[in-house]
Amino acid sequence: MAERLILQTPPRHDTPAGRPLTLTDRHGRTARDLRVSLTDRCNLRCTYCMPAEGLDWMPTQDTLSDAEVIRLITIAVRDLGIRQVRFTGGEPLLRRSLADIIAATTQLRTDEGRVPATALTTNGLGLDKRLPELVDAGLARVNISLDSLDRERYARLTRRDRLPDVLRAIDAVLAAGLHPLKLNTVVMPGVNEDDILPLAHFALDSGAQLRFIEQMPLGPREEWKRGDMVTADDILARLRTDFELTPVEEPRGAAPAALWTARGVDKQGTIGVIASVTRPFCGDCDRTRLTTDGAMRTCLFSRTETSLRDLMRAGADDAALAAAWAGAMREKKPGHGIDDPGFLQPDRTMSAIGG
Ligand code: SAM
Ligand code: SF4
């Protein structure tokens, strides 16, 4: 493996009053979860996320180098109270240095003195081969996207015939004992509603935690219509044909998924529903985001962002970067506003923001 980047960890940056900086906004929410996009590129073309021809990928010189991304993660964890770092994209497995970036992250310590919790959101292609080095680097958890168990439908939906690769990745993560393995399914009208029950049975049988996701207006514009979308209620109604559902009682905190205990004739487990559109959870959001080109975003749906890359390349020191990050987070909007009459889809699509 390539020699890992050495971290320099000068002391935390405090406010002038001596209190550590946190990413707290005007509505009282404090970000503890950083989502880092490691590339905007992808080897699938999910219809709800990308057009068939792909997108205009970011030029390499615009994207953060490994040293730059590690520096920003270091500032977030060491100085700004971040406790969980999730790597996403685009497809994060396409970043060759992924293990090095994870290893540098797990060398850090949070404000509570712990190793930051690391997680990967991936389509799973090639994960079975990469997993040992990622686990060795300290990766704690994995989410794999899987929208159908039907090979033809999967191929139509992702425009690539790669379902067997994803199933191999799921087996590898389960065998490695990274628990819980979460499976993400975006449900689209007239496309994969018939996959809801087979996916639920598959997940309960394999011990993975399946989460159904309401499709959001973050892909090609013609792909989303508020009136047509499959809602959380539609998904729960489908599940109830085979399962008795009881809400999980533990407090949800900032987790996006509402969890249900699903009991079937011969199986039982937990299934989640992420109802970002019909039951928004913005009031409990604890996320801050970093795009591949170093823009800090307060929300998936932000229409403004702060280029930490430009500040960094202009010579800003760590304290100035931390202050800029904290200052911009203060302005986080109370909600995503999808249902507001004036809602505008962000200029970047999901893969360019980091989902
Ligand atoms: N390529 C990786 C993957 O597919 O898991 C990571 C990036 S992907 C953008 C992250 C997650 O966002 C995936 O679970 C994907 O299904 C979800 N996603 C993408 N576009 C979406 C949309 N328009 N609405 C809801 N979820 C979406
Ligand atoms: Fe790629 Fe993930 Fe978008 Fe699918 S959802 S096109 S796998 S980035």
Short mmCIF file of C-alpha atoms and ligand atoms in Angstrom, two decimals:
data_model
loop_
_atom_site.label_atom_id
_atom_site.label_comp_id
_atom_site.label_asym_id
_atom_site.label_seq_id
_atom_site.Cartn_x
_atom_site.Cartn_y
_atom_site.Cartn_z
CA MET A 1 0.00 0.00 0.00
CA ALA A 2 1.19 3.55 -0.70
CA GLU A 3 2.84 5.33 2.20
CA ARG A 4 0.15 7.13 4.19
CA LEU A 5 0.01 10.89 4.53
CA ILE A 6 1.33 12.07 7.87
CA LEU A 7 -1.00 14.35 9.77
CA GLN A 8 0.11 17.40 11.64
CA THR A 9 -2.18 18.05 14.56
CA PRO A 10 -1.60 21.46 16.08
CA PRO A 11 -3.91 22.39 18.97
CA ARG A 12 -7.66 23.05 18.70
CA HIS A 13 -8.86 26.48 17.68
CA ASP A 14 -10.96 28.23 20.27
CA THR A 15 -13.17 31.29 20.08
CA PRO A 16 -11.75 34.51 21.54
CA ALA A 17 -13.78 33.76 24.71
CA GLY A 18 -11.85 30.47 25.06
CA ARG A 19 -14.74 28.17 24.11
CA PRO A 20 -14.10 25.61 21.37
CA LEU A 21 -15.77 26.43 18.07
CA THR A 22 -18.72 24.28 17.06
CA LEU A 23 -20.77 24.21 13.90
CA THR A 24 -23.91 25.57 15.53
CA ASP A 25 -26.53 27.43 13.52
CA ARG A 26 -29.01 30.15 14.43
CA HIS A 27 -31.71 27.53 14.93
CA GLY A 28 -29.77 25.73 17.66
CA ARG A 29 -28.60 22.72 15.63
CA THR A 30 -24.99 21.58 15.97
CA ALA A 31 -23.38 19.63 13.13
CA ARG A 32 -21.56 16.47 14.26
CA ASP A 33 -21.70 14.56 10.97
CA LEU A 34 -19.50 15.52 8.02
CA ARG A 35 -20.30 14.12 4.56
CA VAL A 36 -17.28 14.28 2.29
CA SER A 37 -17.63 13.77 -1.43
CA LEU A 38 -14.41 12.22 -2.76
CA THR A 39 -15.26 12.36 -6.45
CA ASP A 40 -18.13 13.49 -8.64
CA ARG A 41 -17.51 10.59 -11.06
CA CYS A 42 -19.37 7.33 -11.13
CA ASN A 43 -19.33 3.95 -12.86
CA LEU A 44 -23.15 3.66 -12.80
CA ARG A 45 -25.74 5.99 -14.31
CA CYS A 46 -28.74 5.64 -12.00
CA THR A 47 -31.61 7.33 -13.84
CA TYR A 48 -32.68 9.38 -10.80
CA CYS A 49 -29.15 10.68 -10.31
CA MET A 50 -27.40 11.12 -13.67
CA PRO A 51 -28.13 11.36 -17.37
CA ALA A 52 -27.03 8.41 -19.54
CA GLU A 53 -24.03 10.31 -20.89
CA GLY A 54 -22.78 11.21 -17.40
CA LEU A 55 -22.08 14.79 -16.36
CA ASP A 56 -19.31 17.28 -17.10
CA TRP A 57 -16.83 15.90 -14.55
CA MET A 58 -14.88 18.43 -12.51
CA PRO A 59 -11.38 19.13 -13.85
CA THR A 60 -8.75 17.53 -11.59
CA GLN A 61 -7.11 20.83 -10.72
CA ASP A 62 -10.42 22.04 -9.26
CA THR A 63 -10.82 19.05 -6.96
CA LEU A 64 -9.23 18.76 -3.54
CA SER A 65 -5.93 16.87 -3.38
CA ASP A 66 -5.57 14.15 -0.73
CA ALA A 67 -3.59 16.54 1.48
CA GLU A 68 -6.27 19.23 1.11
CA VAL A 69 -9.18 16.93 1.90
CA ILE A 70 -7.34 15.49 4.91
CA ARG A 71 -6.55 18.99 6.13
CA LEU A 72 -10.23 19.97 6.02
CA ILE A 73 -11.36 16.74 7.73
CA THR A 74 -8.72 17.38 10.41
CA ILE A 75 -10.03 20.89 11.03
CA ALA A 76 -13.61 19.59 11.17
CA VAL A 77 -12.85 16.86 13.73
CA ARG A 78 -10.10 18.54 15.76
CA ASP A 79 -11.48 22.07 15.86
CA LEU A 80 -15.17 22.02 15.00
CA GLY A 81 -16.74 19.16 16.94
CA ILE A 82 -17.34 16.72 14.08
CA ARG A 83 -17.69 13.14 15.38
CA GLN A 84 -18.69 11.15 12.30
CA VAL A 85 -17.22 11.31 8.80
CA ARG A 86 -19.05 9.69 5.90
CA PHE A 87 -17.32 9.28 2.54
CA THR A 88 -19.50 9.51 -0.51
CA GLY A 89 -19.60 10.89 -4.04
CA GLY A 90 -20.13 10.20 -6.98
CA GLU A 91 -18.69 6.79 -6.33
CA PRO A 92 -16.10 7.04 -3.51
CA LEU A 93 -14.47 3.71 -4.44
CA LEU A 94 -13.22 5.44 -7.59
CA ARG A 95 -10.88 7.51 -5.39
CA ARG A 96 -7.72 5.43 -5.36
CA SER A 97 -6.46 6.96 -2.11
CA LEU A 98 -9.69 6.19 -0.23
CA ALA A 99 -7.92 3.92 2.31
CA ASP A 100 -5.30 6.59 2.99
CA ILE A 101 -7.97 9.22 3.59
CA ILE A 102 -9.85 6.87 5.94
CA ALA A 103 -6.62 6.00 7.77
CA ALA A 104 -5.81 9.70 8.25
CA THR A 105 -9.33 10.28 9.57
CA THR A 106 -9.18 7.44 12.08
CA GLN A 107 -5.91 8.83 13.48
CA LEU A 108 -7.85 11.90 14.64
CA ARG A 109 -9.68 12.21 17.95
CA THR A 110 -13.02 13.92 18.47
CA ASP A 111 -13.83 16.47 21.16
CA GLU A 112 -14.92 13.46 23.26
CA GLY A 113 -11.52 11.81 22.80
CA ARG A 114 -12.86 9.09 20.49
CA VAL A 115 -11.89 7.87 17.03
CA PRO A 116 -14.33 9.55 14.62
CA ALA A 117 -16.93 7.08 13.34
CA THR A 118 -16.23 6.49 9.67
CA ALA A 119 -18.74 5.29 7.10
CA LEU A 120 -18.85 4.77 3.35
CA THR A 121 -21.84 5.22 1.03
CA THR A 122 -21.19 3.24 -2.12
CA ASN A 123 -22.79 1.46 -5.03
CA GLY A 124 -20.62 -1.51 -4.05
CA LEU A 125 -18.86 -2.11 -7.39
CA GLY A 126 -15.46 -3.59 -6.57
CA LEU A 127 -15.99 -3.27 -2.83
CA ASP A 128 -15.40 -6.97 -2.15
CA LYS A 129 -11.80 -6.56 -3.36
CA ARG A 130 -11.15 -3.21 -1.65
CA LEU A 131 -12.78 -4.04 1.68
CA PRO A 132 -9.75 -5.56 3.49
CA GLU A 133 -7.63 -2.42 2.97
CA LEU A 134 -10.53 -0.16 3.97
CA VAL A 135 -11.19 -2.14 7.16
CA ASP A 136 -7.47 -2.10 7.86
CA ALA A 137 -7.60 1.71 7.56
CA GLY A 138 -10.34 1.81 10.21
CA LEU A 139 -13.56 1.96 8.18
CA ALA A 140 -16.39 1.24 10.61
CA ARG A 141 -19.59 1.07 8.55
CA VAL A 142 -20.89 0.73 5.00
CA ASN A 143 -24.11 1.70 3.21
CA ILE A 144 -24.68 0.04 -0.15
CA SER A 145 -27.22 1.30 -2.68
CA LEU A 146 -29.43 -1.40 -4.14
CA ASP A 147 -32.62 -0.43 -5.95
CA SER A 148 -33.63 -3.82 -7.36
CA LEU A 149 -32.89 -7.53 -7.01
CA ASP A 150 -34.08 -8.19 -10.52
CA ARG A 151 -31.03 -8.22 -12.76
CA GLU A 152 -32.75 -6.73 -15.80
CA ARG A 153 -34.45 -4.00 -13.81
CA TYR A 154 -31.22 -3.20 -11.99
CA ALA A 155 -29.48 -2.89 -15.35
CA ARG A 156 -32.21 -0.62 -16.72
CA LEU A 157 -32.22 1.52 -13.62
CA THR A 158 -28.46 1.95 -13.32
CA ARG A 159 -27.82 1.59 -17.08
CA ARG A 160 -25.18 -1.05 -16.24
CA ASP A 161 -25.55 -4.83 -15.82
CA ARG A 162 -23.73 -5.02 -12.48
CA LEU A 163 -26.12 -6.57 -9.96
CA PRO A 164 -23.84 -9.60 -9.29
CA ASP A 165 -21.03 -7.22 -8.27
CA VAL A 166 -23.31 -5.54 -5.72
CA LEU A 167 -24.40 -8.86 -4.27
CA ARG A 168 -20.75 -9.86 -3.88
CA ALA A 169 -20.10 -6.60 -2.04
CA ILE A 170 -23.00 -7.26 0.34
CA ASP A 171 -21.66 -10.75 1.11
CA ALA A 172 -18.18 -9.33 1.70
CA VAL A 173 -19.39 -6.66 4.15
CA LEU A 174 -21.52 -9.16 6.06
CA ALA A 175 -18.61 -11.62 6.21
CA ALA A 176 -16.30 -8.86 7.49
CA GLY A 177 -18.76 -8.19 10.33
CA LEU A 178 -19.18 -4.46 9.68
CA HIS A 179 -22.45 -4.01 11.48
CA PRO A 180 -25.03 -2.80 10.69
CA LEU A 181 -24.72 -3.01 6.92
CA LYS A 182 -27.30 -0.59 5.58
CA LEU A 183 -28.88 -0.96 2.16
CA ASN A 184 -30.33 2.15 0.49
CA THR A 185 -33.22 1.88 -1.96
CA VAL A 186 -34.65 4.89 -3.75
CA VAL A 187 -38.22 4.09 -4.77
CA MET A 188 -39.41 5.47 -8.09
CA PRO A 189 -42.93 5.51 -9.45
CA GLY A 190 -43.58 2.80 -12.03
CA VAL A 191 -39.96 1.63 -11.85
CA ASN A 192 -39.17 -0.40 -8.74
CA GLU A 193 -42.23 -0.38 -6.48
CA ASP A 194 -42.49 -4.12 -7.09
CA ASP A 195 -39.03 -4.49 -5.57
CA ILE A 196 -40.14 -3.24 -2.15
CA LEU A 197 -41.21 -6.64 -0.81
CA PRO A 198 -38.43 -8.77 -2.38
CA LEU A 199 -35.83 -6.30 -1.06
CA ALA A 200 -37.39 -6.35 2.40
CA HIS A 201 -37.32 -10.17 2.51
CA PHE A 202 -33.75 -10.22 1.22
CA ALA A 203 -32.55 -7.74 3.83
CA LEU A 204 -34.27 -9.45 6.74
CA ASP A 205 -32.92 -12.84 5.62
CA SER A 206 -29.37 -11.54 5.28
CA GLY A 207 -29.29 -9.40 8.45
CA ALA A 208 -28.81 -6.08 6.64
CA GLN A 209 -30.81 -2.98 7.55
CA LEU A 210 -32.77 -1.81 4.54
CA ARG A 211 -33.81 1.84 4.23
CA PHE A 212 -36.25 2.98 1.60
CA ILE A 213 -35.61 6.55 0.44
CA GLU A 214 -38.13 8.95 -1.04
CA GLN A 215 -36.78 10.27 -4.31
CA MET A 216 -35.64 13.89 -3.99
CA PRO A 217 -35.39 16.63 -6.64
CA LEU A 218 -31.63 16.31 -7.00
CA GLY A 219 -31.15 14.47 -10.27
CA PRO A 220 -31.94 15.19 -13.91
CA ARG A 221 -34.79 17.71 -13.74
CA GLU A 222 -37.32 15.75 -15.78
CA GLU A 223 -36.96 12.76 -13.42
CA TRP A 224 -38.88 14.17 -10.41
CA LYS A 225 -42.47 15.29 -10.05
CA ARG A 226 -43.89 15.98 -6.59
CA GLY A 227 -47.31 14.59 -7.52
CA ASP A 228 -45.91 11.30 -8.88
CA MET A 229 -43.42 10.38 -6.22
CA VAL A 230 -43.69 7.19 -4.14
CA THR A 231 -44.18 8.44 -0.58
CA ALA A 232 -43.26 6.91 2.77
CA ASP A 233 -46.95 6.08 3.23
CA ASP A 234 -47.01 4.20 -0.09
CA ILE A 235 -43.89 2.26 0.93
CA LEU A 236 -45.28 1.36 4.36
CA ALA A 237 -48.58 0.25 2.83
CA ARG A 238 -46.70 -2.11 0.50
CA LEU A 239 -44.62 -3.49 3.38
CA ARG A 240 -47.75 -4.14 5.43
CA THR A 241 -48.94 -6.72 2.91
CA ASP A 242 -46.21 -9.10 4.19
CA PHE A 243 -45.15 -7.63 7.53
CA GLU A 244 -46.57 -6.30 10.72
CA LEU A 245 -44.83 -2.97 11.34
CA THR A 246 -44.21 -1.41 14.76
CA PRO A 247 -42.31 1.86 15.17
CA VAL A 248 -38.96 1.40 16.92
CA GLU A 249 -39.21 3.24 20.22
CA GLU A 250 -35.62 4.38 20.68
CA PRO A 251 -35.28 8.12 20.08
CA ARG A 252 -34.28 8.83 16.49
CA GLY A 253 -31.94 11.75 17.20
CA ALA A 254 -30.48 13.16 13.99
CA ALA A 255 -30.87 9.89 12.05
CA PRO A 256 -32.70 10.44 8.74
CA ALA A 257 -34.48 7.07 8.80
CA ALA A 258 -37.62 6.38 10.81
CA LEU A 259 -37.18 2.76 11.90
CA TRP A 260 -39.80 0.05 12.03
CA THR A 261 -39.67 -3.47 13.42
CA ALA A 262 -41.00 -5.68 10.64
CA ARG A 263 -42.46 -9.06 11.62
CA GLY A 264 -43.22 -11.58 8.88
CA VAL A 265 -44.32 -15.21 9.04
CA ASP A 266 -40.80 -16.57 9.35
CA LYS A 267 -38.60 -13.50 9.88
CA GLN A 268 -38.19 -10.30 11.80
CA GLY A 269 -35.90 -7.27 11.64
CA THR A 270 -35.61 -3.52 11.30
CA ILE A 271 -36.51 -1.55 8.19
CA GLY A 272 -36.08 2.20 7.78
CA VAL A 273 -37.88 4.79 5.70
CA ILE A 274 -36.18 8.08 4.84
CA ALA A 275 -39.05 10.43 4.09
CA SER A 276 -37.01 13.50 3.23
CA VAL A 277 -39.86 14.98 1.19
CA THR A 278 -43.10 14.10 2.97
CA ARG A 279 -41.78 14.01 6.58
CA PRO A 280 -38.72 16.26 6.60
CA PHE A 281 -36.34 15.90 9.53
CA CYS A 282 -34.51 19.22 9.00
CA GLY A 283 -35.19 20.32 12.60
CA ASP A 284 -32.85 17.59 13.87
CA CYS A 285 -30.28 17.74 11.06
CA ASP A 286 -26.66 17.45 12.28
CA ARG A 287 -24.90 17.44 8.89
CA THR A 288 -22.37 19.60 7.14
CA ARG A 289 -21.07 18.78 3.68
CA LEU A 290 -17.88 19.10 1.69
CA THR A 291 -17.95 18.74 -2.09
CA THR A 292 -15.14 17.23 -4.18
CA ASP A 293 -14.01 20.73 -5.12
CA GLY A 294 -13.88 21.90 -1.52
CA ALA A 295 -17.16 23.78 -1.19
CA MET A 296 -18.80 23.63 2.21
CA ARG A 297 -22.57 23.23 2.01
CA THR A 298 -24.95 23.46 4.94
CA CYS A 299 -27.59 21.30 3.23
CA LEU A 300 -28.15 19.12 0.15
CA PHE A 301 -30.58 21.78 -1.03
CA SER A 302 -28.45 24.88 -0.35
CA ARG A 303 -28.31 27.41 -3.13
CA THR A 304 -25.17 28.96 -1.70
CA GLU A 305 -21.87 27.42 -0.65
CA THR A 306 -18.50 28.51 0.75
CA SER A 307 -15.33 27.55 -1.08
CA LEU A 308 -12.91 26.41 1.61
CA ARG A 309 -10.61 25.34 -1.23
CA ASP A 310 -10.25 28.90 -2.48
CA LEU A 311 -9.51 30.18 1.02
CA MET A 312 -7.00 27.38 1.56
CA ARG A 313 -5.27 28.00 -1.77
CA ALA A 314 -5.13 31.74 -0.98
CA GLY A 315 -3.07 30.87 2.12
CA ALA A 316 -5.67 30.82 4.92
CA ASP A 317 -4.40 29.13 8.08
CA ASP A 318 -6.36 26.45 9.96
CA ALA A 319 -7.90 28.96 12.36
CA ALA A 320 -9.21 31.07 9.48
CA LEU A 321 -10.62 28.01 7.72
CA ALA A 322 -12.33 26.86 10.93
CA ALA A 323 -13.80 30.32 11.47
CA ALA A 324 -15.07 30.50 7.87
CA TRP A 325 -16.68 27.05 8.19
CA ALA A 326 -18.34 27.92 11.51
CA GLY A 327 -19.50 31.33 10.24
CA ALA A 328 -21.12 29.87 7.13
CA MET A 329 -22.82 27.09 9.13
CA ARG A 330 -24.50 29.68 11.35
CA GLU A 331 -26.57 30.68 8.33
CA LYS A 332 -27.95 27.17 7.69
CA LYS A 333 -31.60 27.47 6.71
CA PRO A 334 -34.24 25.91 8.98
CA GLY A 335 -35.50 23.56 6.27
CA HIS A 336 -35.02 22.40 2.70
CA GLY A 337 -38.21 24.09 1.46
CA ILE A 338 -39.08 21.46 -1.16
CA ASP A 339 -42.77 22.20 -0.61
CA ASP A 340 -42.37 26.00 -0.71
CA PRO A 341 -43.93 27.60 -3.81
CA GLY A 342 -40.60 29.26 -4.67
CA PHE A 343 -38.48 26.08 -4.27
CA LEU A 344 -35.63 25.86 -6.74
CA GLN A 345 -33.58 22.72 -7.27
CA PRO A 346 -29.90 23.30 -6.42
CA ASP A 347 -27.57 23.88 -9.35
CA ARG A 348 -25.47 20.86 -8.44
CA THR A 349 -27.02 17.40 -8.72
CA MET A 350 -26.74 14.78 -5.95
CA SER A 351 -23.58 13.16 -7.33
CA ALA A 352 -21.77 16.52 -7.47
CA ILE A 353 -22.83 17.43 -3.94
CA GLY A 354 -22.24 14.06 -2.30
CA GLY A 355 -25.28 12.11 -1.19
N1 SAM B 1 -22.49 6.28 -5.54
C1 SAM B 1 -22.78 6.03 -4.18
C2 SAM B 1 -24.10 5.32 -3.99
O1 SAM B 1 -24.86 5.26 -4.96
O2 SAM B 1 -24.37 4.88 -2.88
C3 SAM B 1 -22.71 7.26 -3.30
C4 SAM B 1 -23.31 8.52 -3.84
S1 SAM B 1 -25.07 8.47 -4.09
C5 SAM B 1 -25.35 10.10 -4.68
C6 SAM B 1 -25.64 8.47 -2.40
C7 SAM B 1 -27.06 8.05 -2.20
O3 SAM B 1 -27.90 9.03 -2.75
C8 SAM B 1 -27.45 6.73 -2.83
O4 SAM B 1 -28.05 5.90 -1.87
C9 SAM B 1 -28.44 7.13 -3.89
O5 SAM B 1 -29.40 6.14 -4.08
C10 SAM B 1 -29.02 8.38 -3.30
N2 SAM B 1 -29.62 9.29 -4.30
C11 SAM B 1 -29.09 9.72 -5.46
N3 SAM B 1 -29.95 10.56 -6.10
C12 SAM B 1 -31.06 10.62 -5.32
C13 SAM B 1 -32.30 11.30 -5.43
N4 SAM B 1 -32.60 12.07 -6.46
N5 SAM B 1 -33.20 11.16 -4.42
C14 SAM B 1 -32.92 10.37 -3.35
N6 SAM B 1 -31.76 9.72 -3.18
C15 SAM B 1 -30.85 9.82 -4.16
FE1 SF4 B 2 -23.56 6.77 -9.20
FE2 SF4 B 2 -24.53 6.67 -6.72
FE3 SF4 B 2 -25.52 8.45 -8.54
FE4 SF4 B 2 -26.01 5.85 -8.85
S1 SF4 B 2 -26.67 7.13 -7.12
S2 SF4 B 2 -25.29 7.29 -10.47
S3 SF4 B 2 -24.18 4.92 -8.08
S4 SF4 B 2 -23.49 8.44 -7.68
#
